[in-house]
């Protein structure tokens, strides 16, 4: 186990920085009480669904706990339990895809008095509240190691089988890595984050052996990095030919799958940057999220109600595309856009943020024309013959100064609204010209904007 005071080595030498790793481990290890609570609630949920299935004539369905609780790598305070109901292949994939299996599980939850809702990934699953915990109940088809999955969720029990022995004694290493990623905002494979799943964190520890060795390796990653724990692709260029992703991590239980397909280039780059920064200057701030330290720039906030019944991944995707499209439209009109982002609480609110140099442009703009001797210059001259200034030649090109048709950023956004998703079309457009105007936003939206305007909490001055 890691010593109480452990120096982090880099480039063959020991840095002057030391980190109290026992203090950090106390942040990422669940307490004994938490472990007992999680074990009890998980066992009760398995019993509820196992007995419910048996009572309904489906005793051949195997109910198990999966994910980080099964692997012993969950973080304190994250009381999420994954329960999988593995149906025999005789039920066929349509039992999952049609929702019949889910309806059966929902009926059991209702009979047990457990409130539930339906959520969607590749297939629908139940989310429920029980004993102070959130639990996902996921139907899948039971397959054996080496068999191709029939539905997207079938691999998960095989992941647990694969990791069972490989992670023994390394659970805290995984927890350190998960906490590290969480502080960077890159922990989670959902579309809204585009980061590293818990399974990816576990595979990285299998590959590199420890948290320290993982970040030492990751600081040298480059886009199109290949990690193939079981050596299914040799040479690695074969994996690059098959998978078109910034990061390629071959799923050991399904070589046809890139387990890192959800990781965006931005998330990968953040992990590389964090790894480099940590090896240069280790600090507890890499494991413990600090308060945001926002700078300020004028920004537009497009605020809309969360579309009822829409899966979160779909909403995040719409927000991401709208945010990028609107930022590009503003740039095309001459606005200086610093950055853009998006946010939703997945319940009631959704928003797009665009940080800018200014929310209003000057009345006039310089139009750069073609070379003076080109045929295209004739068209430019006809178009700008009545310009506010010019046309005139500077160097070898024609220029003209014209009055802008759109000066206000809100007006520019409104012109783009017809091509936006329905959710964005109904959005309120809020100008935020100073810090005080942030107070007009809801508490959760304001907190999201402050994080958006802040430098990463792990980035030390």
XYZ file of C-alpha atoms in Angstrom:
461
model
C 0.000 0.000 0.000
C 1.039 3.611 -0.480
C 3.208 5.083 2.268
C 1.956 7.907 4.447
C 4.207 10.448 2.798
C 4.981 9.478 -0.772
C 7.108 11.432 -3.191
C 5.961 11.400 -6.788
C 8.750 10.542 -9.209
C 9.132 12.044 -12.659
C 11.718 11.734 -15.405
C 13.849 9.451 -13.247
C 14.103 11.760 -10.244
C 12.061 12.554 -7.158
C 10.338 15.931 -7.165
C 10.643 18.317 -4.243
C 6.887 18.085 -3.817
C 5.410 15.537 -1.439
C 1.782 14.616 -0.993
C 0.208 13.080 2.078
C -1.352 10.151 0.244
C -3.065 8.821 3.370
C -4.905 12.133 3.626
C -5.896 11.849 -0.032
C -6.927 8.219 0.364
C -9.187 9.255 3.240
C -11.020 11.458 0.737
C -11.570 8.689 -1.801
C -12.172 5.647 0.441
C -15.711 4.962 1.677
C -16.076 4.594 5.428
C -16.887 1.221 6.944
C -20.413 2.481 7.641
C -20.860 3.479 3.995
C -19.583 0.108 2.797
C -21.984 -1.739 5.099
C -24.893 0.442 3.974
C -24.142 -0.071 0.284
C -23.751 -3.832 0.746
C -27.053 -4.046 2.632
C -29.050 -1.981 0.131
C -27.518 -3.800 -2.850
C -28.364 -7.170 -1.302
C -31.936 -6.076 -0.599
C -32.431 -4.882 -4.171
C -31.118 -8.153 -5.582
C -33.556 -10.012 -3.326
C -36.505 -7.793 -4.332
C -35.998 -8.409 -8.032
C -34.881 -12.050 -7.775
C -37.912 -13.036 -5.708
C -40.204 -10.892 -7.845
C -39.010 -12.576 -11.025
C -39.321 -16.046 -9.504
C -42.849 -15.297 -8.309
C -43.774 -14.329 -11.866
C -42.366 -17.486 -13.400
C -38.970 -16.082 -14.418
C -36.668 -17.812 -11.958
C -34.142 -18.359 -14.745
C -33.306 -14.633 -14.806
C -30.087 -13.937 -12.880
C -30.060 -10.714 -10.829
C -26.632 -9.389 -9.806
C -24.905 -6.206 -8.709
C -22.510 -4.825 -11.323
C -20.358 -1.751 -11.881
C -18.205 -0.037 -9.278
C -20.079 -1.537 -6.306
C -19.356 -5.050 -7.586
C -15.740 -4.102 -8.314
C -15.212 -2.378 -4.958
C -14.073 0.849 -6.630
C -16.930 3.264 -5.849
C -16.241 6.683 -4.360
C -17.665 7.872 -1.027
C -20.864 9.858 -1.353
C -21.650 8.317 -4.741
C -24.480 6.063 -3.718
C -25.325 4.665 -7.142
C -25.923 0.932 -7.455
C -26.140 -0.954 -10.759
C -28.422 -3.988 -10.688
C -28.504 -6.171 -13.797
C -31.194 -8.690 -14.650
C -29.637 -11.162 -17.109
C -32.288 -12.971 -19.152
C -31.399 -16.283 -20.845
C -30.807 -16.126 -24.598
C -34.083 -18.017 -25.099
C -35.916 -14.771 -24.346
C -34.330 -13.217 -27.425
C -33.109 -9.644 -27.911
C -36.648 -8.415 -28.561
C -37.466 -8.957 -24.895
C -34.988 -6.163 -24.176
C -35.528 -3.951 -27.209
C -39.324 -4.079 -27.086
C -39.412 -3.082 -23.437
C -41.105 -6.300 -22.234
C -38.268 -7.112 -19.842
C -38.284 -3.549 -18.543
C -42.053 -3.638 -17.965
C -41.610 -6.795 -15.930
C -38.939 -5.153 -13.761
C -41.059 -2.012 -13.383
C -44.005 -4.129 -12.219
C -41.806 -5.699 -9.546
C -40.603 -2.284 -8.351
C -44.173 -0.976 -8.192
C -45.345 -4.027 -6.238
C -42.492 -3.460 -3.756
C -43.479 0.191 -3.331
C -40.245 1.460 -4.868
C -40.612 4.672 -6.934
C -39.013 4.416 -10.366
C -38.620 6.215 -13.676
C -37.461 5.124 -17.108
C -34.200 6.406 -18.558
C -32.517 5.703 -21.841
C -29.029 4.820 -23.055
C -28.767 2.365 -25.951
C -31.814 0.681 -24.385
C -34.236 1.784 -21.653
C -33.559 0.960 -18.013
C -35.111 1.784 -14.641
C -33.799 4.361 -12.208
C -35.188 4.081 -8.718
C -34.738 5.432 -5.208
C -34.336 2.953 -2.405
C -32.930 3.270 1.102
C -31.410 6.675 0.358
C -29.620 5.364 -2.729
C -30.122 5.731 -6.444
C -30.106 2.458 -8.320
C -30.223 1.623 -12.006
C -31.936 -1.649 -12.869
C -30.820 -2.821 -16.297
C -32.134 -5.786 -18.304
C -29.635 -7.675 -20.475
C -29.109 -11.033 -22.183
C -26.858 -13.531 -20.395
C -23.824 -14.448 -22.500
C -20.582 -16.297 -21.810
C -17.037 -14.951 -22.017
C -15.969 -14.911 -25.658
C -19.509 -14.651 -27.048
C -20.569 -11.581 -28.989
C -23.053 -9.382 -27.126
C -26.633 -9.461 -28.355
C -27.622 -6.115 -26.832
C -25.405 -3.214 -25.765
C -25.726 -3.994 -22.048
C -24.749 -7.680 -22.229
C -21.019 -7.016 -21.760
C -21.322 -5.507 -18.286
C -21.475 -8.787 -16.306
C -18.465 -9.977 -18.324
C -16.587 -6.820 -17.321
C -17.083 -7.789 -13.681
C -15.819 -11.317 -14.333
C -12.770 -9.965 -16.175
C -11.867 -7.430 -13.484
C -12.560 -9.582 -10.424
C -9.012 -10.909 -10.008
C -7.134 -8.192 -11.882
C -8.205 -5.398 -9.511
C -7.635 -7.244 -6.231
C -5.538 -5.018 -3.994
C -5.783 -2.137 -6.482
C -9.219 -0.785 -5.573
C -7.775 2.368 -4.005
C -5.661 2.994 -7.102
C -8.877 3.071 -9.133
C -10.506 5.382 -6.595
C -7.585 7.806 -6.820
C -7.877 7.839 -10.604
C -11.653 8.325 -10.537
C -11.388 11.198 -8.045
C -8.633 12.761 -10.173
C -10.834 12.566 -13.280
C -13.857 13.860 -11.389
C -12.023 17.022 -10.320
C -11.114 17.570 -13.970
C -14.761 17.294 -15.022
C -13.932 14.309 -17.231
C -15.352 11.439 -15.179
C -18.412 10.000 -16.892
C -19.108 8.646 -20.362
C -22.486 10.346 -20.791
C -22.779 12.795 -23.695
C -22.880 15.792 -21.350
C -19.360 14.989 -20.129
C -17.785 12.954 -22.918
C -15.238 11.616 -20.485
C -13.938 8.419 -18.927
C -16.329 5.783 -17.609
C -15.600 3.950 -14.375
C -14.769 0.896 -16.466
C -12.135 2.882 -18.392
C -10.536 4.017 -15.135
C -10.401 0.386 -14.051
C -8.868 -0.744 -17.347
C -6.190 1.948 -17.054
C -5.191 0.599 -13.647
C -5.116 -2.935 -15.085
C -2.833 -1.670 -17.864
C -0.480 0.516 -15.816
C -0.746 -1.027 -12.338
C -1.280 2.090 -10.227
C -2.567 5.636 -10.250
C 0.955 7.050 -10.279
C 2.038 4.972 -13.260
C -1.169 5.827 -15.118
C -0.593 9.577 -14.938
C 3.112 9.131 -15.725
C 2.103 7.350 -18.922
C -0.835 9.615 -19.770
C 1.251 12.796 -19.775
C 2.891 11.475 -22.951
C -0.294 10.401 -24.724
C -1.169 11.888 -28.087
C -4.411 11.708 -30.087
C -5.057 8.240 -31.518
C -3.402 6.612 -28.492
C -4.059 2.849 -28.413
C -4.301 0.811 -25.200
C -4.889 -2.892 -25.762
C -4.605 -4.728 -22.453
C -5.001 -8.208 -23.962
C -3.053 -7.520 -27.166
C -5.908 -8.180 -29.599
C -4.411 -5.811 -32.208
C -0.782 -6.153 -33.186
C 0.608 -3.804 -34.320
C -1.526 -1.000 -32.751
C -1.955 0.579 -36.196
C -4.564 -2.121 -36.883
C -6.693 -0.691 -34.081
C -6.276 2.819 -35.485
C -7.525 1.606 -38.858
C -10.611 0.091 -37.261
C -11.543 2.826 -34.775
C -11.764 6.537 -35.520
C -11.502 8.079 -32.053
C -9.027 10.321 -30.194
C -8.467 7.560 -27.627
C -8.713 3.841 -28.403
C -8.963 1.408 -25.493
C -9.851 -2.077 -26.665
C -12.521 -3.747 -24.530
C -10.845 -6.963 -23.310
C -14.149 -8.866 -23.371
C -15.150 -7.609 -26.834
C -12.228 -6.765 -29.167
C -14.665 -5.296 -31.695
C -15.458 -2.467 -29.274
C -13.523 0.684 -28.434
C -14.351 1.155 -24.752
C -13.154 4.776 -25.025
C -15.424 5.735 -27.936
C -17.256 8.285 -25.755
C -14.059 10.142 -24.753
C -13.863 13.463 -26.581
C -10.615 15.057 -27.715
C -11.191 17.788 -25.126
C -11.560 15.258 -22.286
C -8.492 13.346 -23.422
C -6.485 16.575 -23.660
C -7.649 17.585 -20.182
C -6.475 14.255 -18.769
C -3.092 14.641 -20.468
C -2.726 18.191 -19.129
C -3.752 17.168 -15.607
C -1.333 14.252 -15.643
C 1.538 16.493 -16.714
C 0.630 19.134 -14.115
C 0.322 16.548 -11.339
C 3.663 14.907 -12.063
C 5.312 18.339 -12.068
C 3.564 19.622 -8.926
C 1.481 17.099 -6.957
C -1.241 18.619 -4.817
C -4.401 17.526 -2.962
C -6.301 19.948 -5.219
C -6.185 17.264 -7.934
C -8.442 15.054 -5.812
C -10.607 17.521 -3.930
C -12.752 19.925 -5.975
C -12.277 23.534 -4.942
C -14.579 26.520 -5.359
C -14.718 28.140 -8.812
C -12.604 31.260 -9.332
C -14.432 32.948 -12.191
C -13.069 35.715 -14.321
C -15.716 37.659 -16.185
C -16.524 38.454 -19.763
C -19.817 39.520 -21.286
C -21.882 36.536 -22.261
C -25.145 35.412 -23.724
C -27.184 32.781 -21.918
C -29.899 30.989 -23.842
C -32.185 29.452 -21.231
C -34.922 26.942 -22.049
C -37.153 24.499 -20.173
C -35.930 20.924 -20.215
C -37.973 19.093 -22.879
C -40.211 16.637 -21.042
C -39.623 12.997 -21.880
C -36.406 13.572 -23.856
C -33.492 11.273 -22.940
C -30.626 13.276 -21.379
C -28.087 12.102 -23.972
C -30.327 13.449 -26.738
C -30.742 16.807 -24.987
C -27.008 17.151 -24.325
C -26.320 16.394 -27.979
C -28.791 19.064 -29.133
C -27.312 21.614 -26.734
C -23.755 20.860 -27.828
C -24.609 21.229 -31.521
C -26.617 24.412 -30.945
C -23.847 25.939 -28.828
C -21.219 25.286 -31.502
C -23.463 26.459 -34.348
C -24.440 29.720 -32.630
C -20.841 30.501 -31.655
C -19.719 30.000 -35.255
C -22.583 32.172 -36.536
C -21.518 34.991 -34.217
C -17.901 34.690 -35.344
C -19.014 34.857 -38.978
C -20.717 38.182 -38.198
C -17.558 39.639 -36.687
C -18.094 38.987 -32.978
C -15.086 37.861 -30.940
C -16.247 34.654 -29.225
C -13.968 33.448 -26.449
C -15.638 30.121 -25.757
C -19.022 28.430 -25.713
C -20.607 25.766 -23.552
C -23.833 24.079 -22.556
C -25.555 22.748 -19.441
C -28.686 21.018 -18.240
C -29.837 19.680 -14.890
C -31.652 16.941 -16.860
C -34.857 17.849 -15.048
C -36.152 21.373 -15.562
C -33.526 23.626 -17.157
C -31.280 23.637 -20.217
C -28.923 26.373 -21.361
C -26.255 27.460 -23.829
C -23.497 29.933 -22.814
C -21.409 32.068 -25.153
C -18.624 34.217 -23.657
C -17.634 37.168 -25.846
C -15.426 40.228 -26.016
C -18.474 42.448 -26.468
C -22.209 41.987 -26.946
C -22.337 44.816 -29.479
C -20.212 45.585 -32.524
C -19.073 48.940 -33.882
C -21.361 50.501 -36.540
C -18.862 50.002 -39.374
C -16.798 47.073 -40.621
C -13.868 46.741 -43.012
C -14.580 44.499 -46.008
C -11.491 42.866 -47.520
C -11.729 42.474 -51.268
C -9.849 40.565 -53.977
C -6.537 41.564 -55.587
C -6.904 44.774 -57.577
C -6.154 43.169 -60.945
C -8.419 40.138 -60.615
C -11.707 39.579 -62.419
C -13.391 39.127 -59.016
C -12.595 42.761 -58.245
C -15.295 43.906 -60.685
C -17.972 42.121 -58.668
C -16.576 43.548 -55.417
C -16.666 47.088 -56.822
C -20.272 46.734 -58.017
C -21.328 45.403 -54.602
C -19.588 48.137 -52.602
C -19.755 51.131 -54.930
C -21.900 53.031 -52.398
C -19.873 52.022 -49.329
C -19.579 54.310 -46.306
C -15.888 54.611 -47.190
C -14.160 53.483 -50.378
C -13.747 51.239 -52.237
C -10.018 51.886 -51.982
C -6.807 49.997 -52.697
C -4.375 49.194 -49.884
C -1.345 47.202 -50.936
C -2.591 45.040 -53.799
C -6.219 44.613 -52.667
C -9.516 46.422 -52.744
C -11.169 47.300 -49.434
C -14.401 48.997 -48.456
C -15.976 50.143 -45.190
C -19.654 49.240 -44.834
C -22.325 49.816 -42.199
C -23.145 46.624 -40.327
C -26.615 45.166 -40.789
C -26.511 43.442 -37.395
C -24.640 44.943 -34.453
C -26.365 43.385 -31.464
C -25.449 39.813 -30.505
C -29.036 39.041 -29.523
C -30.273 40.105 -32.967
C -27.623 37.888 -34.558
C -28.770 34.931 -32.449
C -32.411 35.555 -33.366
C -31.531 35.308 -37.045
C -30.210 31.783 -36.393
C -33.228 30.577 -34.425
C -35.193 29.068 -37.354
C -32.463 26.443 -37.869
C -32.197 25.551 -34.163
C -33.817 22.558 -32.376
C -37.299 23.213 -30.973
C -35.876 23.420 -27.451
C -33.552 26.295 -28.430
C -36.203 28.074 -30.504
C -38.199 28.563 -27.306
C -35.192 29.768 -25.294
C -35.002 33.110 -23.541
C -31.898 35.063 -24.572
C -30.290 36.790 -21.615
C -27.519 39.374 -21.899
C -25.075 39.234 -19.009
C -22.945 42.374 -19.158
C -21.630 42.321 -15.576
C -21.391 40.035 -12.549
C -24.482 41.480 -10.894
C -26.658 40.371 -13.792
C -25.751 36.743 -13.041
C -28.098 37.026 -10.060
C -31.068 36.921 -12.434
C -30.263 33.271 -13.217
C -31.486 30.322 -11.164
C -29.074 29.052 -8.500
C -28.047 25.909 -10.392
C -27.689 27.709 -13.707
C -25.668 30.482 -12.062
C -23.332 27.904 -10.516
C -22.865 26.267 -13.926
C -22.041 29.635 -15.517
C -19.494 30.428 -12.775
C -17.751 27.095 -13.389
C -17.813 27.825 -17.139
C -16.105 31.194 -16.533
C -13.486 29.750 -14.161
C -10.110 28.199 -14.747
C -9.878 24.522 -13.713
C -9.685 24.169 -9.936
C -6.707 21.816 -10.292
C -4.685 24.409 -12.209
C -2.450 26.046 -9.630
C -1.269 29.651 -10.121
